[in-house]
CSV table of N, CA and C and ligand atoms in Angstrom, one decimal:
chain,number,residue,atom,x,y,z
A,264,MET,N,6.9,17.4,-8.9
A,264,MET,CA,5.5,16.9,-9.1
A,264,MET,C,5.0,17.3,-10.5
A,265,GLU,N,5.4,18.5,-11.0
A,265,GLU,CA,4.9,18.9,-12.3
A,265,GLU,C,5.1,17.9,-13.4
A,266,TYR,N,6.4,17.4,-13.4
A,266,TYR,CA,6.8,16.5,-14.5
A,266,TYR,C,5.9,15.2,-14.4
A,267,TYR,N,5.6,14.8,-13.2
A,267,TYR,CA,4.9,13.5,-13.1
A,267,TYR,C,3.4,13.6,-12.9
A,268,GLU,N,2.9,14.7,-13.1
A,268,GLU,CA,1.4,14.9,-12.9
A,268,GLU,C,0.6,13.9,-13.6
A,269,ASN,N,0.9,13.6,-14.8
A,269,ASN,CA,0.2,12.6,-15.6
A,269,ASN,C,1.0,11.5,-16.1
A,270,LEU,N,2.0,11.1,-15.3
A,270,LEU,CA,3.0,10.1,-15.7
A,270,LEU,C,3.4,9.2,-14.5
A,271,ALA,N,3.5,7.9,-14.8
A,271,ALA,CA,4.1,7.0,-13.9
A,271,ALA,C,5.3,6.3,-14.6
A,272,GLU,N,6.3,6.0,-13.9
A,272,GLU,CA,7.5,5.4,-14.5
A,272,GLU,C,7.9,4.1,-13.7
A,273,MET,N,8.4,3.1,-14.5
A,273,MET,CA,8.9,1.9,-13.9
A,273,MET,C,10.4,1.7,-14.4
A,274,TYR,N,11.3,1.3,-13.6
A,274,TYR,CA,12.7,1.1,-13.9
A,274,TYR,C,13.1,-0.3,-13.5
A,275,VAL,N,14.0,-0.9,-14.4
A,275,VAL,CA,14.6,-2.1,-14.0
A,275,VAL,C,16.1,-2.0,-14.1
A,276,GLY,N,16.8,-2.9,-13.4
A,276,GLY,CA,18.3,-2.9,-13.4
A,276,GLY,C,18.8,-3.2,-12.1
A,277,ASN,N,20.0,-3.7,-12.0
A,277,ASN,CA,20.6,-4.1,-10.7
A,277,ASN,C,20.9,-3.0,-9.8
A,278,ASP,N,21.0,-1.8,-10.3
A,278,ASP,CA,21.2,-0.6,-9.5
A,278,ASP,C,20.0,-0.2,-8.7
A,279,VAL,N,18.8,-0.6,-9.2
A,279,VAL,CA,17.5,-0.3,-8.5
A,279,VAL,C,16.8,-1.4,-7.8
A,280,SER,N,17.1,-2.6,-8.3
A,280,SER,CA,16.6,-3.9,-7.7
A,280,SER,C,17.0,-5.1,-8.4
A,281,PRO,N,17.6,-6.1,-7.7
A,281,PRO,CA,18.0,-7.3,-8.4
A,281,PRO,C,16.8,-8.2,-8.9
A,282,ASP,N,15.6,-8.0,-8.3
A,282,ASP,CA,14.5,-9.0,-8.5
A,282,ASP,C,13.2,-8.3,-8.6
A,283,PHE,N,13.1,-7.0,-8.6
A,283,PHE,CA,11.8,-6.3,-8.7
A,283,PHE,C,12.0,-5.1,-9.6
A,284,TYR,N,11.0,-4.2,-9.5
A,284,TYR,CA,11.2,-3.0,-10.3
A,284,TYR,C,11.2,-1.8,-9.4
A,285,ALA,N,11.7,-0.7,-9.9
A,285,ALA,CA,11.6,0.6,-9.1
A,285,ALA,C,10.6,1.5,-9.8
A,286,TRP,N,10.0,2.5,-9.1
A,286,TRP,CA,9.0,3.3,-9.7
A,286,TRP,C,9.0,4.7,-9.3
A,287,VAL,N,8.3,5.5,-10.1
A,287,VAL,CA,8.0,6.9,-9.7
A,287,VAL,C,6.5,7.0,-9.9
A,288,PHE,N,5.7,7.1,-8.9
A,288,PHE,CA,4.3,7.2,-9.0
A,288,PHE,C,3.8,8.5,-8.4
A,289,PRO,N,3.0,9.3,-9.2
A,289,PRO,CA,2.4,10.5,-8.6
A,289,PRO,C,1.4,10.2,-7.6
A,290,LYS,N,1.3,10.9,-6.5
A,290,LYS,CA,0.3,10.7,-5.5
A,290,LYS,C,-0.2,12.0,-4.9
A,291,CYS,N,-1.4,12.4,-5.2
A,291,CYS,CA,-1.9,13.7,-4.8
A,291,CYS,C,-1.0,14.9,-5.1
A,292,ASP,N,-0.2,15.3,-4.2
A,292,ASP,CA,0.6,16.5,-4.4
A,292,ASP,C,2.1,16.2,-4.3
A,293,HIS,N,2.5,14.9,-4.4
A,293,HIS,CA,3.9,14.6,-4.4
A,293,HIS,C,4.1,13.3,-5.2
A,294,VAL,N,5.4,12.9,-5.4
A,294,VAL,CA,5.7,11.7,-6.1
A,294,VAL,C,6.3,10.7,-5.1
A,295,ALA,N,5.9,9.4,-5.3
A,295,ALA,CA,6.6,8.3,-4.5
A,295,ALA,C,7.7,7.8,-5.4
A,296,VAL,N,8.9,7.8,-4.9
A,296,VAL,CA,10.0,7.3,-5.6
A,296,VAL,C,10.5,6.1,-4.8
A,297,GLY,N,10.3,4.9,-5.4
A,297,GLY,CA,10.5,3.7,-4.6
A,297,GLY,C,11.0,2.5,-5.3
A,298,THR,N,11.3,1.5,-4.6
A,298,THR,CA,11.8,0.2,-5.1
A,298,THR,C,11.4,-0.9,-4.2
A,299,GLY,N,11.5,-2.2,-4.7
A,299,GLY,CA,11.3,-3.3,-3.8
A,299,GLY,C,12.2,-4.4,-4.1
A,300,THR,N,12.4,-5.3,-3.1
A,300,THR,CA,13.2,-6.5,-3.3
A,300,THR,C,12.8,-7.6,-2.3
A,301,VAL,N,12.9,-8.8,-2.7
A,301,VAL,CA,12.6,-9.9,-1.8
A,301,VAL,C,14.0,-10.6,-1.5
A,302,CYS,N,14.8,-10.7,-2.5
A,302,CYS,CA,16.1,-11.5,-2.3
A,302,CYS,C,17.2,-10.7,-1.7
A,303,SER,N,17.1,-9.4,-1.6
A,303,SER,CA,18.3,-8.6,-1.1
A,303,SER,C,17.8,-7.5,-0.2
A,304,LYS,N,17.0,-7.8,0.8
A,304,LYS,CA,16.4,-6.8,1.6
A,304,LYS,C,17.5,-5.9,2.3
A,305,GLN,N,18.6,-6.6,2.7
A,305,GLN,CA,19.6,-5.8,3.4
A,305,GLN,C,20.2,-4.7,2.6
A,306,ASN,N,20.0,-4.7,1.3
A,306,ASN,CA,20.6,-3.6,0.5
A,306,ASN,C,19.5,-2.6,0.0
A,307,ILE,N,18.4,-2.6,0.6
A,307,ILE,CA,17.3,-1.8,0.2
A,307,ILE,C,17.7,-0.3,0.1
A,308,LYS,N,18.5,0.2,1.1
A,308,LYS,CA,18.9,1.6,1.0
A,308,LYS,C,19.8,1.9,-0.2
A,309,LEU,N,20.6,0.9,-0.6
A,309,LEU,CA,21.4,1.1,-1.8
A,309,LEU,C,20.5,1.3,-3.1
A,310,TYR,N,19.4,0.4,-3.1
A,310,TYR,CA,18.5,0.5,-4.2
A,310,TYR,C,17.7,1.8,-4.2
A,311,GLN,N,17.3,2.2,-3.0
A,311,GLN,CA,16.6,3.5,-2.9
A,311,GLN,C,17.5,4.6,-3.4
A,312,GLN,N,18.8,4.6,-3.1
A,312,GLN,CA,19.7,5.6,-3.6
A,312,GLN,C,19.8,5.5,-5.2
A,313,GLY,N,19.8,4.2,-5.6
A,313,GLY,CA,19.9,3.9,-7.1
A,313,GLY,C,18.7,4.6,-7.9
A,314,ILE,N,17.5,4.4,-7.4
A,314,ILE,CA,16.4,4.9,-8.1
A,314,ILE,C,16.3,6.5,-8.0
A,315,ARG,N,16.7,7.0,-6.9
A,315,ARG,CA,16.8,8.5,-6.7
A,315,ARG,C,17.8,9.0,-7.7
A,316,LYS,N,18.9,8.3,-7.9
A,316,LYS,CA,20.0,8.8,-8.8
A,316,LYS,C,19.5,8.7,-10.2
A,317,ARG,N,18.8,7.7,-10.6
A,317,ARG,CA,18.3,7.6,-12.0
A,317,ARG,C,17.3,8.7,-12.3
A,318,VAL,N,16.5,9.1,-11.4
A,318,VAL,CA,15.5,10.1,-11.8
A,318,VAL,C,15.8,11.5,-11.3
A,319,LEU,N,17.1,11.6,-10.8
A,319,LEU,CA,17.5,12.9,-10.3
A,319,LEU,C,17.2,14.1,-11.2
A,320,PRO,N,17.5,14.1,-12.5
A,320,PRO,CA,17.2,15.3,-13.3
A,320,PRO,C,15.7,15.7,-13.2
A,321,LYS,N,14.8,14.7,-13.1
A,321,LYS,CA,13.4,15.0,-13.1
A,321,LYS,C,12.8,15.4,-11.8
A,322,ILE,N,13.5,15.1,-10.7
A,322,ILE,CA,13.0,15.5,-9.4
A,322,ILE,C,13.8,16.6,-8.7
A,323,ALA,N,14.8,17.0,-9.5
A,323,ALA,CA,15.8,18.0,-8.9
A,323,ALA,C,15.0,19.2,-8.4
A,324,GLY,N,15.4,19.7,-7.2
A,324,GLY,CA,14.7,20.8,-6.6
A,324,GLY,C,13.6,20.4,-5.6
A,325,GLY,N,13.2,19.1,-5.7
A,325,GLY,CA,12.2,18.6,-4.8
A,325,GLY,C,12.7,18.4,-3.4
A,326,LYS,N,11.8,18.3,-2.5
A,326,LYS,CA,12.1,18.1,-1.1
A,326,LYS,C,11.7,16.7,-0.7
A,327,VAL,N,12.6,16.0,0.0
A,327,VAL,CA,12.2,14.7,0.5
A,327,VAL,C,11.3,14.9,1.8
A,328,ILE,N,10.1,14.4,1.7
A,328,ILE,CA,9.2,14.7,2.8
A,328,ILE,C,9.1,13.4,3.7
A,329,GLU,N,9.4,12.3,3.2
A,329,GLU,CA,9.3,11.1,4.0
A,329,GLU,C,10.2,9.9,3.4
A,330,VAL,N,10.9,9.2,4.2
A,330,VAL,CA,11.6,8.0,3.7
A,330,VAL,C,11.1,6.8,4.5
A,331,GLU,N,10.6,5.8,3.8
A,331,GLU,CA,10.0,4.7,4.5
A,331,GLU,C,10.3,3.4,3.8
A,332,ALA,N,10.2,2.3,4.5
A,332,ALA,CA,10.3,0.9,3.9
A,332,ALA,C,9.4,0.0,4.7
A,333,HIS,N,8.7,-0.9,4.0
A,333,HIS,CA,7.7,-1.7,4.6
A,333,HIS,C,7.7,-3.1,4.0
A,334,PRO,N,7.5,-4.2,4.8
A,334,PRO,CA,7.2,-5.5,4.2
A,334,PRO,C,5.9,-5.4,3.5
A,335,ILE,N,5.7,-6.3,2.4
A,335,ILE,CA,4.4,-6.4,1.8
A,335,ILE,C,3.4,-7.0,2.7
A,336,PRO,N,2.3,-6.4,3.0
A,336,PRO,CA,1.3,-7.0,4.0
A,336,PRO,C,0.5,-8.2,3.4
A,337,GLU,N,1.3,-9.3,3.3
A,337,GLU,CA,0.7,-10.5,2.6
A,337,GLU,C,0.2,-11.5,3.6
A,338,HIS,N,0.2,-11.2,4.9
A,338,HIS,CA,-0.4,-12.2,5.9
A,338,HIS,C,-1.6,-11.5,6.6
A,339,PRO,N,-2.8,-12.1,6.4
A,339,PRO,CA,-3.9,-11.5,7.1
A,339,PRO,C,-3.6,-11.4,8.6
A,340,ARG,N,-3.9,-10.2,9.1
A,340,ARG,CA,-3.7,-10.0,10.6
A,340,ARG,C,-4.6,-10.9,11.4
A,341,PRO,N,-4.1,-11.5,12.4
A,341,PRO,CA,-4.9,-12.4,13.2
A,341,PRO,C,-6.1,-11.7,13.8
A,342,VAL,N,-6.0,-10.4,14.2
A,342,VAL,CA,-7.1,-9.7,14.8
A,342,VAL,C,-7.4,-8.5,13.8
A,343,ARG,N,-8.6,-8.5,13.2
A,343,ARG,CA,-8.9,-7.4,12.3
A,343,ARG,C,-10.1,-6.5,12.7
A,344,VAL,N,-10.7,-6.9,13.8
A,344,VAL,CA,-11.7,-6.1,14.4
A,344,VAL,C,-11.4,-6.0,15.9
A,345,ARG,N,-11.4,-4.7,16.4
A,345,ARG,CA,-11.2,-4.6,17.9
A,345,ARG,C,-12.0,-3.3,18.3
A,346,GLY,N,-12.9,-3.6,19.2
A,346,GLY,CA,-13.7,-2.4,19.7
A,346,GLY,C,-14.6,-2.0,18.5
A,347,ARG,N,-14.5,-0.7,18.1
A,347,ARG,CA,-15.3,-0.2,17.0
A,347,ARG,C,-14.4,0.1,15.8
A,348,VAL,N,-13.2,-0.6,15.8
A,348,VAL,CA,-12.3,-0.4,14.7
A,348,VAL,C,-12.2,-1.7,13.8
A,349,ALA,N,-12.3,-1.5,12.5
A,349,ALA,CA,-12.1,-2.7,11.6
A,349,ALA,C,-11.1,-2.4,10.6
A,350,LEU,N,-10.2,-3.4,10.4
A,350,LEU,CA,-9.1,-3.2,9.4
A,350,LEU,C,-9.6,-3.8,8.0
A,351,VAL,N,-9.3,-3.1,6.9
A,351,VAL,CA,-9.5,-3.7,5.6
A,351,VAL,C,-8.3,-3.4,4.7
A,352,GLY,N,-8.2,-4.1,3.6
A,352,GLY,CA,-7.1,-3.8,2.6
A,352,GLY,C,-5.8,-4.1,3.2
A,353,ASP,N,-4.8,-3.3,2.8
A,353,ASP,CA,-3.4,-3.6,3.3
A,353,ASP,C,-3.3,-3.6,4.8
A,354,ALA,N,-4.1,-2.8,5.5
A,354,ALA,CA,-4.0,-2.7,6.9
A,354,ALA,C,-4.4,-4.1,7.5
A,355,ALA,N,-5.3,-4.8,6.8
A,355,ALA,CA,-5.7,-6.1,7.3
A,355,ALA,C,-4.8,-7.2,6.8
A,356,GLY,N,-3.9,-6.9,5.9
A,356,GLY,CA,-2.9,-7.9,5.3
A,356,GLY,C,-3.5,-8.6,4.2
A,357,TYR,N,-4.3,-8.0,3.3
A,357,TYR,CA,-5.0,-8.6,2.2
A,357,TYR,C,-4.3,-8.5,0.9
A,358,VAL,N,-3.0,-8.6,0.9
A,358,VAL,CA,-2.3,-8.6,-0.4
A,358,VAL,C,-2.0,-10.0,-0.9
A,359,THR,N,-2.2,-10.3,-2.2
A,359,THR,CA,-1.9,-11.6,-2.7
A,359,THR,C,-0.5,-12.0,-2.6
A,360,LYS,N,-0.2,-13.1,-2.0
A,360,LYS,CA,1.2,-13.5,-1.8
A,360,LYS,C,2.0,-13.7,-3.1
A,361,CYS,N,1.3,-14.3,-4.1
A,361,CYS,CA,2.1,-14.7,-5.3
A,361,CYS,C,2.4,-13.5,-6.2
A,362,SER,N,1.5,-12.4,-6.2
A,362,SER,CA,1.7,-11.3,-7.2
A,362,SER,C,1.9,-10.0,-6.5
A,363,GLY,N,1.7,-9.9,-5.2
A,363,GLY,CA,1.8,-8.5,-4.6
A,363,GLY,C,0.6,-7.6,-4.9
A,364,GLU,N,-0.4,-8.2,-5.4
A,364,GLU,CA,-1.6,-7.3,-5.8
A,364,GLU,C,-2.6,-7.2,-4.6
A,365,GLY,N,-3.0,-5.9,-4.4
A,365,GLY,CA,-3.9,-5.8,-3.2
A,365,GLY,C,-5.1,-4.8,-3.5
A,366,ILE,N,-5.1,-4.2,-4.7
A,366,ILE,CA,-6.2,-3.2,-5.0
A,366,ILE,C,-7.6,-3.8,-4.9
A,367,TYR,N,-7.7,-4.9,-5.6
A,367,TYR,CA,-9.0,-5.6,-5.7
A,367,TYR,C,-9.5,-5.9,-4.2
A,368,PHE,N,-8.6,-6.5,-3.5
A,368,PHE,CA,-9.0,-7.0,-2.1
A,368,PHE,C,-9.2,-5.8,-1.2
A,369,ALA,N,-8.5,-4.7,-1.4
A,369,ALA,CA,-8.7,-3.5,-0.6
A,369,ALA,C,-10.1,-3.0,-0.9
A,370,ALA,N,-10.5,-2.9,-2.1
A,370,ALA,CA,-11.8,-2.4,-2.5
A,370,ALA,C,-12.9,-3.3,-2.0
A,371,LYS,N,-12.7,-4.6,-2.3
A,371,LYS,CA,-13.7,-5.6,-2.0
A,371,LYS,C,-13.9,-5.7,-0.4
A,372,SER,N,-12.8,-5.7,0.3
A,372,SER,CA,-13.0,-5.8,1.8
A,372,SER,C,-13.5,-4.6,2.4
A,373,GLY,N,-13.2,-3.4,1.8
A,373,GLY,CA,-13.8,-2.1,2.3
A,373,GLY,C,-15.3,-2.1,2.0
A,374,ARG,N,-15.7,-2.6,0.9
A,374,ARG,CA,-17.1,-2.6,0.6
A,374,ARG,C,-17.9,-3.6,1.5
A,375,MET,N,-17.3,-4.8,1.6
A,375,MET,CA,-17.9,-5.8,2.4
A,375,MET,C,-18.1,-5.3,3.9
A,376,CYS,N,-17.0,-4.7,4.4
A,376,CYS,CA,-17.0,-4.2,5.7
A,376,CYS,C,-18.1,-3.1,5.9
A,377,GLY,N,-18.1,-2.2,4.9
A,377,GLY,CA,-19.1,-1.1,5.0
A,377,GLY,C,-20.5,-1.6,4.9
A,378,GLU,N,-20.8,-2.5,4.0
A,378,GLU,CA,-22.1,-3.1,3.9
A,378,GLU,C,-22.5,-3.8,5.2
A,379,ALA,N,-21.6,-4.6,5.8
A,379,ALA,CA,-21.9,-5.3,7.0
A,379,ALA,C,-22.2,-4.3,8.2
A,380,ILE,N,-21.4,-3.2,8.2
A,380,ILE,CA,-21.7,-2.2,9.3
A,380,ILE,C,-23.1,-1.6,9.1
A,381,VAL,N,-23.4,-1.2,7.9
A,381,VAL,CA,-24.7,-0.6,7.6
A,381,VAL,C,-25.8,-1.6,8.0
A,382,LYS,N,-25.6,-2.9,7.7
A,382,LYS,CA,-26.7,-3.9,8.0
A,382,LYS,C,-26.8,-4.0,9.5
A,383,ALA,N,-25.7,-4.3,10.2
A,383,ALA,CA,-25.7,-4.6,11.6
A,383,ALA,C,-26.2,-3.4,12.4
A,384,SER,N,-25.8,-2.2,11.9
A,384,SER,CA,-26.2,-1.0,12.7
A,384,SER,C,-27.6,-0.5,12.3
A,385,GLU,N,-28.3,-1.3,11.4
A,385,GLU,CA,-29.6,-0.9,10.9
A,385,GLU,C,-29.6,0.5,10.3
A,386,GLY,N,-28.6,0.7,9.4
A,386,GLY,CA,-28.6,1.9,8.7
A,386,GLY,C,-28.1,3.1,9.6
A,387,GLY,N,-27.3,2.7,10.6
A,387,GLY,CA,-26.8,3.8,11.5
A,387,GLY,C,-27.7,4.1,12.7
A,388,GLN,N,-28.7,3.3,12.9
A,388,GLN,CA,-29.6,3.5,14.0
A,388,GLN,C,-29.2,2.9,15.3
A,389,ARG,N,-28.2,1.9,15.2
A,389,ARG,CA,-27.8,1.2,16.4
A,389,ARG,C,-26.3,1.2,16.5
A,390,MET,N,-25.8,1.4,17.7
A,390,MET,CA,-24.4,1.4,18.0
A,390,MET,C,-23.9,0.0,17.9
A,391,ILE,N,-22.8,-0.3,17.2
A,391,ILE,CA,-22.3,-1.6,17.1
A,391,ILE,C,-20.8,-1.6,17.4
A,392,GLY,N,-20.3,-2.8,17.7
A,392,GLY,CA,-18.8,-3.0,18.0
A,392,GLY,C,-18.4,-4.4,17.6
A,393,GLU,N,-17.3,-4.9,18.1
A,393,GLU,CA,-16.8,-6.2,17.7
A,393,GLU,C,-17.6,-7.4,18.0
A,394,ARG,N,-18.5,-7.2,19.0
A,394,ARG,CA,-19.3,-8.4,19.5
A,394,ARG,C,-20.5,-8.7,18.5
A,395,ILE,N,-20.8,-7.7,17.7
A,395,ILE,CA,-21.9,-8.0,16.7
A,395,ILE,C,-21.5,-8.9,15.6
A,396,ARG,N,-22.2,-9.9,15.3
A,396,ARG,CA,-21.9,-10.8,14.1
A,396,ARG,C,-23.0,-10.7,13.1
A,397,THR,N,-22.6,-10.8,11.8
A,397,THR,CA,-23.6,-10.8,10.7
A,397,THR,C,-23.5,-12.1,9.9
A,398,VAL,N,-24.3,-12.3,9.0
A,398,VAL,CA,-24.2,-13.5,8.1
A,398,VAL,C,-22.9,-13.5,7.4
A,399,ALA,N,-22.4,-12.3,7.0
A,399,ALA,CA,-21.2,-12.2,6.2
A,399,ALA,C,-19.9,-12.5,7.1
A,400,GLY,N,-20.1,-12.6,8.4
A,400,GLY,CA,-19.0,-12.8,9.3
A,400,GLY,C,-19.0,-11.7,10.4
A,401,SER,N,-17.9,-11.5,11.1
A,401,SER,CA,-17.9,-10.5,12.1
A,401,SER,C,-17.7,-9.1,11.5
A,402,VAL,N,-18.3,-8.1,12.1
A,402,VAL,CA,-18.2,-6.8,11.5
A,402,VAL,C,-16.9,-6.2,11.9
B,288,LIG,C1,4.9,0.0,-6.1
B,288,LIG,C2,3.6,-0.8,-5.9
B,288,LIG,C3,3.0,-1.4,-6.9
B,288,LIG,C4,1.8,-2.0,-6.7
B,288,LIG,N1,1.2,-2.6,-7.8
B,288,LIG,C5,0.0,-3.2,-7.6
B,288,LIG,C6,-0.7,-3.7,-8.8
B,288,LIG,O1,-0.2,-3.7,-9.9
B,288,LIG,N2,-1.9,-4.3,-8.5
B,288,LIG,C7,-2.5,-4.4,-7.3
B,288,LIG,O2,-3.6,-4.9,-7.2
B,288,LIG,N3,-1.8,-3.9,-6.2
B,288,LIG,C8,-0.6,-3.3,-6.3
B,288,LIG,N4,0.0,-2.8,-5.2
B,288,LIG,C9,-0.6,-2.9,-3.9
B,288,LIG,C10,-1.7,-1.9,-3.8
B,288,LIG,O3,-1.2,-0.6,-4.0
B,288,LIG,C11,-2.3,-1.9,-2.3
B,288,LIG,O4,-2.6,-3.3,-2.0
B,288,LIG,C12,-3.6,-1.1,-2.2
B,288,LIG,O5,-3.3,0.2,-2.6
B,288,LIG,C13,-4.1,-1.1,-0.8
B,288,LIG,O6,-5.1,-0.2,-0.6
B,288,LIG,P1,-5.5,0.3,0.8
B,288,LIG,O7,-6.7,1.2,0.5
B,288,LIG,O8,-5.7,-0.8,1.7
B,288,LIG,O9,-4.3,1.1,1.3
B,288,LIG,P2,-3.6,2.4,0.7
B,288,LIG,O10,-3.8,2.5,-0.8
B,288,LIG,O11,-2.2,2.4,1.2
B,288,LIG,O12,-4.4,3.6,1.3
B,288,LIG,C14,-4.3,4.0,2.7
B,288,LIG,C15,-4.5,5.5,2.7
B,288,LIG,O13,-4.5,5.9,4.1
B,288,LIG,C16,-3.8,7.1,4.2
B,288,LIG,N5,-3.4,7.3,5.6
B,288,LIG,C17,-2.4,6.6,6.3
B,288,LIG,N6,-2.4,7.0,7.5
B,288,LIG,C18,-3.4,7.9,7.7
B,288,LIG,C19,-3.8,8.7,8.7
B,288,LIG,N7,-3.3,8.6,9.9
B,288,LIG,N8,-4.9,9.6,8.5
B,288,LIG,C20,-5.4,9.7,7.3
B,288,LIG,N9,-5.0,8.9,6.2
B,288,LIG,C21,-4.0,8.1,6.4
B,288,LIG,C22,-2.6,6.9,3.2
B,288,LIG,O14,-2.0,8.2,2.9
B,288,LIG,C23,-3.3,6.2,2.1
B,288,LIG,O15,-3.8,7.1,1.1
B,288,LIG,C24,1.2,-2.1,-5.4
B,288,LIG,C25,1.9,-1.5,-4.3
B,288,LIG,C26,3.0,-0.8,-4.6
B,288,LIG,C27,3.7,-0.1,-3.4
């Protein structure tokens, strides 16, 4: 973590991904060492090994705390409100298909959802759930 405290890295090359980039991004108290691919998903483990190998000198001595792989959440989930739970951002599937960008939509949907909840609950005075509807849509 020390090395990457104020640093993010991107790597390209067939050893880390044939069609995307690999990265080392600092996150709170650890680093995310990752890669992505659309055209060669079956080889994702190879590319994960590839990026780990590339950055090995810089992360040596570190402990692997989690290994994960996910599809990009680019399809809005058919159900985004259930009971008193509302999904926003990646959890709701709000990543742009063409670019893989989701920061704006995560912030925007979080704000819209929060504002709608404040409005429908009359500033927290009234209990609300999925059956409440506002002008902006369902809460
Ligand atoms: C390598 C990479 C590059 C990207 N580049 C871009 C880019 O250039 N531009 C762009 O717009 N988007 C980019 N994205 C996508 C963008 O990062 C996401 O769309 C965005 O961060 C989604 O925000 P979010 O708040 O919905 O989810 P997240 O940022 O994933 O936040 C969810 C948070 O919830 C926490 N969490 C999970 N489970 C629990 C739990 N049980 N209890 C408490 N906390 C929990 C997680 O630790 C996390 O901090 C990129 C994604 C990746 C992986």
